[in-house]
PDB file of C-alpha atoms in Angstrom:
ATOM      1  CA  ALA A   1     111.620  73.721 142.823  1.00 73.00           C
ATOM      2  CA  GLN A   2     108.058  73.530 143.940  1.00 80.00           C
ATOM      3  CA  SER A   3     106.114  70.527 142.715  1.00 89.00           C
ATOM      4  CA  VAL A   4     103.029  68.474 143.362  1.00 94.00           C
ATOM      5  CA  THR A   5     102.881  64.728 142.815  1.00 96.00           C
ATOM      6  CA  GLN A   6      99.751  62.673 142.473  1.00 97.00           C
ATOM      7  CA  PRO A   7     101.046  59.103 142.264  1.00 96.00           C
ATOM      8  CA  ASP A   8      97.838  57.545 140.967  1.00 95.00           C
ATOM      9  CA  ILE A   9      96.815  58.426 137.425  1.00 94.00           C
ATOM     10  CA  HIS A  10      93.663  56.304 137.469  1.00 96.00           C
ATOM     11  CA  ILE A  11      91.661  54.889 140.342  1.00 97.00           C
ATOM     12  CA  THR A  12      88.532  52.755 140.151  1.00 97.00           C
ATOM     13  CA  VAL A  13      86.285  52.177 143.148  1.00 97.00           C
ATOM     14  CA  SER A  14      82.867  50.687 143.657  1.00 97.00           C
ATOM     15  CA  GLU A  15      79.986  52.928 144.594  1.00 97.00           C
ATOM     16  CA  GLY A  16      79.700  53.084 148.369  1.00 97.00           C
ATOM     17  CA  ALA A  17      83.351  52.233 148.926  1.00 97.00           C
ATOM     18  CA  SER A  18      85.775  54.568 150.644  1.00 97.00           C
ATOM     19  CA  LEU A  19      88.234  56.656 148.680  1.00 97.00           C
ATOM     20  CA  GLU A  20      91.670  58.097 149.289  1.00 98.00           C
ATOM     21  CA  LEU A  21      93.526  60.104 146.656  1.00 98.00           C
ATOM     22  CA  ARG A  22      97.163  60.774 147.365  1.00 98.00           C
ATOM     23  CA  CYS A  23      99.011  64.049 146.999  1.00 97.00           C
ATOM     24  CA  ASN A  24     102.599  64.886 147.907  1.00 96.00           C
ATOM     25  CA  TYR A  25     104.147  68.299 147.572  1.00 93.00           C
ATOM     26  CA  SER A  26     107.592  69.781 147.545  1.00 89.00           C
ATOM     27  CA  TYR A  27     107.745  73.316 148.895  1.00 80.00           C
ATOM     28  CA  GLY A  28     110.176  75.000 151.258  1.00 72.00           C
ATOM     29  CA  ALA A  29     107.743  77.128 153.227  1.00 74.00           C
ATOM     30  CA  THR A  30     104.350  76.481 154.747  1.00 72.00           C
ATOM     31  CA  PRO A  31     102.196  75.487 151.810  1.00 81.00           C
ATOM     32  CA  TYR A  32      98.754  76.593 150.902  1.00 87.00           C
ATOM     33  CA  LEU A  33      97.083  73.441 149.610  1.00 91.00           C
ATOM     34  CA  PHE A  34      94.003  72.885 147.515  1.00 93.00           C
ATOM     35  CA  TRP A  35      91.994  70.092 145.968  1.00 96.00           C
ATOM     36  CA  TYR A  36      90.000  70.806 142.831  1.00 96.00           C
ATOM     37  CA  VAL A  37      87.636  68.555 140.897  1.00 96.00           C
ATOM     38  CA  GLN A  38      87.041  68.677 137.163  1.00 94.00           C
ATOM     39  CA  SER A  39      83.991  66.927 135.767  1.00 90.00           C
ATOM     40  CA  PRO A  40      83.987  66.024 132.077  1.00 83.00           C
ATOM     41  CA  GLY A  41      83.711  69.144 129.947  1.00 77.00           C
ATOM     42  CA  GLN A  42      83.667  71.384 132.984  1.00 81.00           C
ATOM     43  CA  GLY A  43      85.990  73.827 134.662  1.00 86.00           C
ATOM     44  CA  LEU A  44      87.676  73.258 137.984  1.00 92.00           C
ATOM     45  CA  GLN A  45      85.701  73.446 141.206  1.00 93.00           C
ATOM     46  CA  LEU A  46      87.369  73.938 144.562  1.00 92.00           C
ATOM     47  CA  LEU A  47      86.665  71.061 146.948  1.00 95.00           C
ATOM     48  CA  LEU A  48      88.671  72.251 149.939  1.00 94.00           C
ATOM     49  CA  LYS A  49      91.731  74.179 151.011  1.00 92.00           C
ATOM     50  CA  TYR A  50      94.294  74.245 153.795  1.00 92.00           C
ATOM     51  CA  PHE A  51      96.071  77.380 154.926  1.00 86.00           C
ATOM     52  CA  SER A  52      96.815  76.796 158.606  1.00 84.00           C
ATOM     53  CA  GLY A  53      95.321  75.472 161.819  1.00 87.00           C
ATOM     54  CA  ASP A  54      93.462  72.198 162.047  1.00 89.00           C
ATOM     55  CA  THR A  55      95.194  69.727 159.788  1.00 91.00           C
ATOM     56  CA  LEU A  56      91.967  67.932 158.935  1.00 96.00           C
ATOM     57  CA  VAL A  57      89.869  70.091 156.637  1.00 96.00           C
ATOM     58  CA  GLN A  58      86.338  69.514 155.491  1.00 97.00           C
ATOM     59  CA  GLY A  59      85.162  70.372 152.021  1.00 96.00           C
ATOM     60  CA  ILE A  60      82.129  70.216 149.852  1.00 95.00           C
ATOM     61  CA  LYS A  61      80.416  67.047 148.639  1.00 95.00           C
ATOM     62  CA  GLY A  62      81.488  65.094 151.731  1.00 97.00           C
ATOM     63  CA  PHE A  63      85.233  65.280 151.029  1.00 98.00           C
ATOM     64  CA  GLU A  64      87.931  65.857 153.594  1.00 98.00           C
ATOM     65  CA  ALA A  65      91.701  66.093 153.454  1.00 98.00           C
ATOM     66  CA  GLU A  66      94.455  65.784 156.003  1.00 96.00           C
ATOM     67  CA  PHE A  67      97.664  67.805 155.954  1.00 95.00           C
ATOM     68  CA  LYS A  68     100.678  65.888 157.237  1.00 94.00           C
ATOM     69  CA  ARG A  69     103.748  68.073 157.322  1.00 91.00           C
ATOM     70  CA  SER A  70     106.077  65.213 158.228  1.00 91.00           C
ATOM     71  CA  GLN A  71     105.041  63.331 155.096  1.00 93.00           C
ATOM     72  CA  SER A  72     104.581  66.389 152.868  1.00 93.00           C
ATOM     73  CA  SER A  73     101.169  65.011 152.033  1.00 95.00           C
ATOM     74  CA  PHE A  74      97.647  66.292 151.629  1.00 96.00           C
ATOM     75  CA  ASN A  75      95.503  63.259 150.868  1.00 98.00           C
ATOM     76  CA  LEU A  76      91.859  63.571 149.906  1.00 98.00           C
ATOM     77  CA  ARG A  77      89.312  61.180 151.413  1.00 98.00           C
ATOM     78  CA  LYS A  78      85.653  60.345 151.196  1.00 98.00           C
ATOM     79  CA  PRO A  79      84.008  57.626 153.300  1.00 97.00           C
ATOM     80  CA  SER A  80      81.430  56.557 150.700  1.00 97.00           C
ATOM     81  CA  VAL A  81      81.772  57.321 147.013  1.00 97.00           C
ATOM     82  CA  HIS A  82      78.796  58.170 144.820  1.00 96.00           C
ATOM     83  CA  TRP A  83      78.629  57.560 141.072  1.00 95.00           C
ATOM     84  CA  SER A  84      78.531  61.339 140.567  1.00 94.00           C
ATOM     85  CA  ASP A  85      82.028  61.591 142.067  1.00 96.00           C
ATOM     86  CA  ALA A  86      83.523  60.199 138.871  1.00 96.00           C
ATOM     87  CA  ALA A  87      85.770  63.008 137.666  1.00 97.00           C
ATOM     88  CA  GLU A  88      89.372  64.125 137.614  1.00 96.00           C
ATOM     89  CA  TYR A  89      90.865  65.414 140.839  1.00 98.00           C
ATOM     90  CA  PHE A  90      93.734  67.860 141.058  1.00 96.00           C
ATOM     91  CA  CYS A  91      95.875  68.685 144.044  1.00 96.00           C
ATOM     92  CA  ALA A  92      97.547  72.098 143.966  1.00 93.00           C
ATOM     93  CA  VAL A  93      99.932  74.185 146.038  1.00 90.00           C
ATOM     94  CA  GLY A  94      99.550  77.943 146.121  1.00 85.00           C
ATOM     95  CA  LEU A  95     102.713  79.987 145.864  1.00 77.00           C
ATOM     96  CA  TRP A  96     102.773  83.472 147.253  1.00 70.00           C
ATOM     97  CA  SER A  97     105.884  85.393 146.477  1.00 64.00           C
ATOM     98  CA  GLY A  98     106.572  89.086 146.102  1.00 60.00           C
ATOM     99  CA  GLY A  99     103.051  90.145 145.393  1.00 57.00           C
ATOM    100  CA  TYR A 100     101.931  87.394 143.113  1.00 61.00           C
ATOM    101  CA  ASN A 101     100.074  84.189 143.504  1.00 69.00           C
ATOM    102  CA  LYS A 102      99.964  81.106 141.321  1.00 77.00           C
ATOM    103  CA  LEU A 103      98.841  77.538 141.648  1.00 85.00           C
ATOM    104  CA  ILE A 104     101.086  74.588 140.875  1.00 88.00           C
ATOM    105  CA  PHE A 105      98.957  71.609 139.965  1.00 92.00           C
ATOM    106  CA  GLY A 106      99.614  67.904 140.122  1.00 95.00           C
ATOM    107  CA  ALA A 107      98.996  65.767 137.069  1.00 94.00           C
ATOM    108  CA  GLY A 108      95.587  64.742 138.310  1.00 96.00           C
ATOM    109  CA  THR A 109      93.911  61.474 139.306  1.00 97.00           C
ATOM    110  CA  ARG A 110      91.038  60.228 137.212  1.00 96.00           C
ATOM    111  CA  LEU A 111      88.405  58.508 139.326  1.00 97.00           C
ATOM    112  CA  ALA A 112      86.031  55.935 137.886  1.00 97.00           C
ATOM    113  CA  VAL A 113      83.127  54.639 139.966  1.00 97.00           C
ATOM    114  CA  HIS A 114      81.620  51.212 139.350  1.00 94.00           C
ATOM    115  CA  PRO A 115      77.961  50.665 140.218  1.00 88.00           C
TER     116      PRO A 115
ATOM    117  CA  ASP B   1      78.547  78.144 138.225  1.00 81.00           C
ATOM    118  CA  SER B   2      81.700  79.907 139.412  1.00 86.00           C
ATOM    119  CA  GLY B   3      80.701  83.328 138.077  1.00 92.00           C
ATOM    120  CA  VAL B   4      83.700  83.409 135.734  1.00 95.00           C
ATOM    121  CA  THR B   5      82.736  83.484 132.072  1.00 96.00           C
ATOM    122  CA  GLN B   6      84.875  82.591 129.103  1.00 97.00           C
ATOM    123  CA  THR B   7      84.214  82.983 125.404  1.00 97.00           C
ATOM    124  CA  PRO B   8      84.229  81.259 123.048  1.00 97.00           C
ATOM    125  CA  LYS B   9      83.672  77.736 124.382  1.00 95.00           C
ATOM    126  CA  HIS B  10      85.289  76.155 121.363  1.00 96.00           C
ATOM    127  CA  LEU B  11      87.651  77.509 118.751  1.00 97.00           C
ATOM    128  CA  ILE B  12      89.005  75.722 115.710  1.00 97.00           C
ATOM    129  CA  THR B  13      91.655  77.429 113.667  1.00 97.00           C
ATOM    130  CA  ALA B  14      94.597  76.708 111.416  1.00 98.00           C
ATOM    131  CA  THR B  15      98.305  76.808 112.083  1.00 98.00           C
ATOM    132  CA  GLY B  16      99.834  80.251 111.775  1.00 97.00           C
ATOM    133  CA  GLN B  17      96.639  82.027 112.749  1.00 98.00           C
ATOM    134  CA  ARG B  18      95.942  84.326 115.687  1.00 98.00           C
ATOM    135  CA  VAL B  19      93.078  84.026 118.157  1.00 98.00           C
ATOM    136  CA  THR B  20      91.798  85.941 121.167  1.00 98.00           C
ATOM    137  CA  LEU B  21      90.252  84.310 124.190  1.00 98.00           C
ATOM    138  CA  ARG B  22      88.120  86.384 126.493  1.00 98.00           C
ATOM    139  CA  CYS B  23      87.481  86.131 130.221  1.00 98.00           C
ATOM    140  CA  SER B  24      85.168  88.032 132.540  1.00 98.00           C
ATOM    141  CA  PRO B  25      86.005  87.578 136.227  1.00 97.00           C
ATOM    142  CA  ARG B  26      83.530  87.186 139.044  1.00 95.00           C
ATOM    143  CA  SER B  27      81.944  90.405 140.173  1.00 94.00           C
ATOM    144  CA  GLY B  28      84.301  92.086 142.633  1.00 91.00           C
ATOM    145  CA  ASP B  29      87.371  90.041 141.710  1.00 93.00           C
ATOM    146  CA  LEU B  30      90.366  92.122 140.717  1.00 92.00           C
ATOM    147  CA  SER B  31      92.827  89.385 139.869  1.00 92.00           C
ATOM    148  CA  VAL B  32      92.723  87.236 136.754  1.00 94.00           C
ATOM    149  CA  TYR B  33      94.812  84.179 135.962  1.00 94.00           C
ATOM    150  CA  TRP B  34      95.255  82.176 132.783  1.00 96.00           C
ATOM    151  CA  TYR B  35      96.061  78.465 132.710  1.00 95.00           C
ATOM    152  CA  GLN B  36      96.647  75.997 129.906  1.00 96.00           C
ATOM    153  CA  GLN B  37      95.583  72.362 130.193  1.00 94.00           C
ATOM    154  CA  SER B  38      97.047  69.952 127.680  1.00 92.00           C
ATOM    155  CA  LEU B  39      97.454  66.205 127.649  1.00 86.00           C
ATOM    156  CA  ASP B  40     101.225  66.276 127.742  1.00 86.00           C
ATOM    157  CA  GLN B  41     101.829  69.275 130.027  1.00 86.00           C
ATOM    158  CA  GLY B  42      98.862  69.051 132.376  1.00 89.00           C
ATOM    159  CA  LEU B  43      97.576  72.236 133.995  1.00 91.00           C
ATOM    160  CA  GLN B  44     100.096  75.038 133.745  1.00 92.00           C
ATOM    161  CA  PHE B  45      99.971  78.599 134.975  1.00 91.00           C
ATOM    162  CA  LEU B  46     100.485  81.127 132.196  1.00 94.00           C
ATOM    163  CA  ILE B  47     100.045  84.640 133.541  1.00 93.00           C
ATOM    164  CA  GLN B  48      98.371  86.715 136.232  1.00 92.00           C
ATOM    165  CA  TYR B  49      96.928  90.223 136.246  1.00 93.00           C
ATOM    166  CA  TYR B  50      95.780  92.318 139.138  1.00 91.00           C
ATOM    167  CA  ASN B  51      93.710  95.432 138.590  1.00 92.00           C
ATOM    168  CA  GLY B  52      95.081  95.900 135.099  1.00 94.00           C
ATOM    169  CA  GLU B  53      98.719  95.222 135.872  1.00 93.00           C
ATOM    170  CA  GLU B  54     100.698  92.121 135.067  1.00 92.00           C
ATOM    171  CA  ARG B  55     101.780  90.453 138.297  1.00 88.00           C
ATOM    172  CA  ALA B  56     103.380  87.173 137.376  1.00 87.00           C
ATOM    173  CA  LYS B  57     104.372  85.092 134.401  1.00 88.00           C
ATOM    174  CA  GLY B  58     104.562  81.349 134.259  1.00 88.00           C
ATOM    175  CA  ASN B  59     105.207  79.089 131.305  1.00 82.00           C
ATOM    176  CA  ILE B  60     103.842  81.505 128.754  1.00 92.00           C
ATOM    177  CA  LEU B  61     105.308  81.479 125.268  1.00 94.00           C
ATOM    178  CA  GLU B  62     106.468  84.694 123.634  1.00 96.00           C
ATOM    179  CA  ARG B  63     103.820  84.137 120.949  1.00 97.00           C
ATOM    180  CA  PHE B  64     101.198  84.517 123.670  1.00 97.00           C
ATOM    181  CA  SER B  65     100.208  87.742 125.361  1.00 96.00           C
ATOM    182  CA  ALA B  66      97.460  88.931 127.634  1.00 97.00           C
ATOM    183  CA  GLN B  67      95.981  92.068 129.077  1.00 97.00           C
ATOM    184  CA  GLN B  68      93.407  93.124 131.617  1.00 97.00           C
ATOM    185  CA  PHE B  69      91.175  96.027 130.742  1.00 97.00           C
ATOM    186  CA  PRO B  70      89.773  98.803 132.978  1.00 96.00           C
ATOM    187  CA  ASP B  71      86.491  96.892 133.303  1.00 96.00           C
ATOM    188  CA  LEU B  72      88.638  93.977 134.589  1.00 96.00           C
ATOM    189  CA  HIS B  73      87.899  91.564 131.787  1.00 97.00           C
ATOM    190  CA  SER B  74      90.949  89.914 130.325  1.00 98.00           C
ATOM    191  CA  GLU B  75      92.011  88.685 126.926  1.00 98.00           C
ATOM    192  CA  LEU B  76      94.599  86.078 126.054  1.00 98.00           C
ATOM    193  CA  ASN B  77      96.063  86.489 122.577  1.00 98.00           C
ATOM    194  CA  LEU B  78      97.676  83.508 120.901  1.00 98.00           C
ATOM    195  CA  SER B  79      99.540  84.105 117.648  1.00 97.00           C
ATOM    196  CA  SER B  80     101.458  82.065 115.060  1.00 97.00           C
ATOM    197  CA  LEU B  81      99.526  79.091 116.303  1.00 98.00           C
ATOM    198  CA  GLU B  82     101.069  75.637 116.201  1.00 97.00           C
ATOM    199  CA  LEU B  83      99.490  72.216 116.499  1.00 96.00           C
ATOM    200  CA  GLY B  84     100.931  71.920 119.987  1.00 95.00           C
ATOM    201  CA  ASP B  85      98.923  74.929 121.152  1.00 96.00           C
ATOM    202  CA  SER B  86      95.765  72.834 121.015  1.00 97.00           C
ATOM    203  CA  ALA B  87      94.573  72.744 124.601  1.00 96.00           C
ATOM    204  CA  LEU B  88      91.937  73.831 127.067  1.00 96.00           C
ATOM    205  CA  TYR B  89      92.574  77.366 128.289  1.00 97.00           C
ATOM    206  CA  PHE B  90      91.175  78.312 131.657  1.00 96.00           C
ATOM    207  CA  CYS B  91      90.699  81.673 133.196  1.00 96.00           C
ATOM    208  CA  ALA B  92      90.389  82.036 136.950  1.00 94.00           C
ATOM    209  CA  SER B  93      89.747  85.006 139.186  1.00 93.00           C
ATOM    210  CA  SER B  94      90.197  85.933 142.813  1.00 90.00           C
ATOM    211  CA  VAL B  95      89.505  88.932 144.973  1.00 85.00           C
ATOM    212  CA  ALA B  96      93.185  89.654 145.506  1.00 75.00           C
ATOM    213  CA  PRO B  97      96.459  88.122 144.362  1.00 66.00           C
ATOM    214  CA  THR B  98      97.285  86.237 147.540  1.00 65.00           C
ATOM    215  CA  SER B  99      97.408  82.531 148.159  1.00 56.00           C
ATOM    216  CA  THR B 100      94.721  82.745 150.806  1.00 63.00           C
ATOM    217  CA  HIS B 101      92.251  83.974 148.251  1.00 68.00           C
ATOM    218  CA  GLU B 102      90.929  81.023 146.364  1.00 81.00           C
ATOM    219  CA  GLN B 103      90.771  81.093 142.617  1.00 88.00           C
ATOM    220  CA  TYR B 104      87.477  80.499 140.860  1.00 91.00           C
ATOM    221  CA  PHE B 105      87.767  78.872 137.453  1.00 93.00           C
ATOM    222  CA  GLY B 106      85.749  79.460 134.330  1.00 94.00           C
ATOM    223  CA  PRO B 107      84.520  76.622 132.093  1.00 93.00           C
ATOM    224  CA  GLY B 108      87.437  77.009 129.707  1.00 95.00           C
ATOM    225  CA  THR B 109      87.942  77.575 126.000  1.00 97.00           C
ATOM    226  CA  ARG B 110      88.902  74.530 123.981  1.00 96.00           C
ATOM    227  CA  LEU B 111      91.304  75.507 121.231  1.00 97.00           C
ATOM    228  CA  THR B 112      91.936  73.135 118.362  1.00 97.00           C
ATOM    229  CA  VAL B 113      94.666  74.013 115.885  1.00 97.00           C
ATOM    230  CA  THR B 114      94.544  72.049 112.618  1.00 97.00           C
TER     231      THR B 114
END
């Protein structure tokens, strides 16, 4: 069955430090991969997506992610974290089958940023 | 602002009751999705509609139902509510029901069942 694993439930970093959030997926075909961010009391905002091509994708707010097929991973990175990045981050795989589309989400990683 | 609107923002009701959550997709989007976010289950896909027709069902209970109207807005109906139905319900929309079309999420409706 298709699944998405985010091994880290909580991560705390200092402002200005680099960040890497891990995501592993289980899916038989070529995955469509997404990272979403959810700020407190807000909906989900798409940070970036991977469909095909260059395995390093750039997103909004200075985030990037790298697709590694051999490791079934799609880790999210940011070179320098800002206090406003504190939020919950969700990795998701998009399933396209027989005319429908749904997202399978990981459990999320909650990011705290220390000043 | 994603362009997806959901009403109401908050809903408090008692067990056994029925509620209706409303979603208006982004202008031009034909596909609507409903998700449930709870502490124990995380974010789960419930159901998808495309241009008025149901396209896919996920982990949606039989007590729940949805529809998409000719003006493309959608309603999620939750009946015989239980305490465990307390959650944040998100609506999302996309231009078409394919994985390459990203889904835009609304701000959610927080349902509290007491």
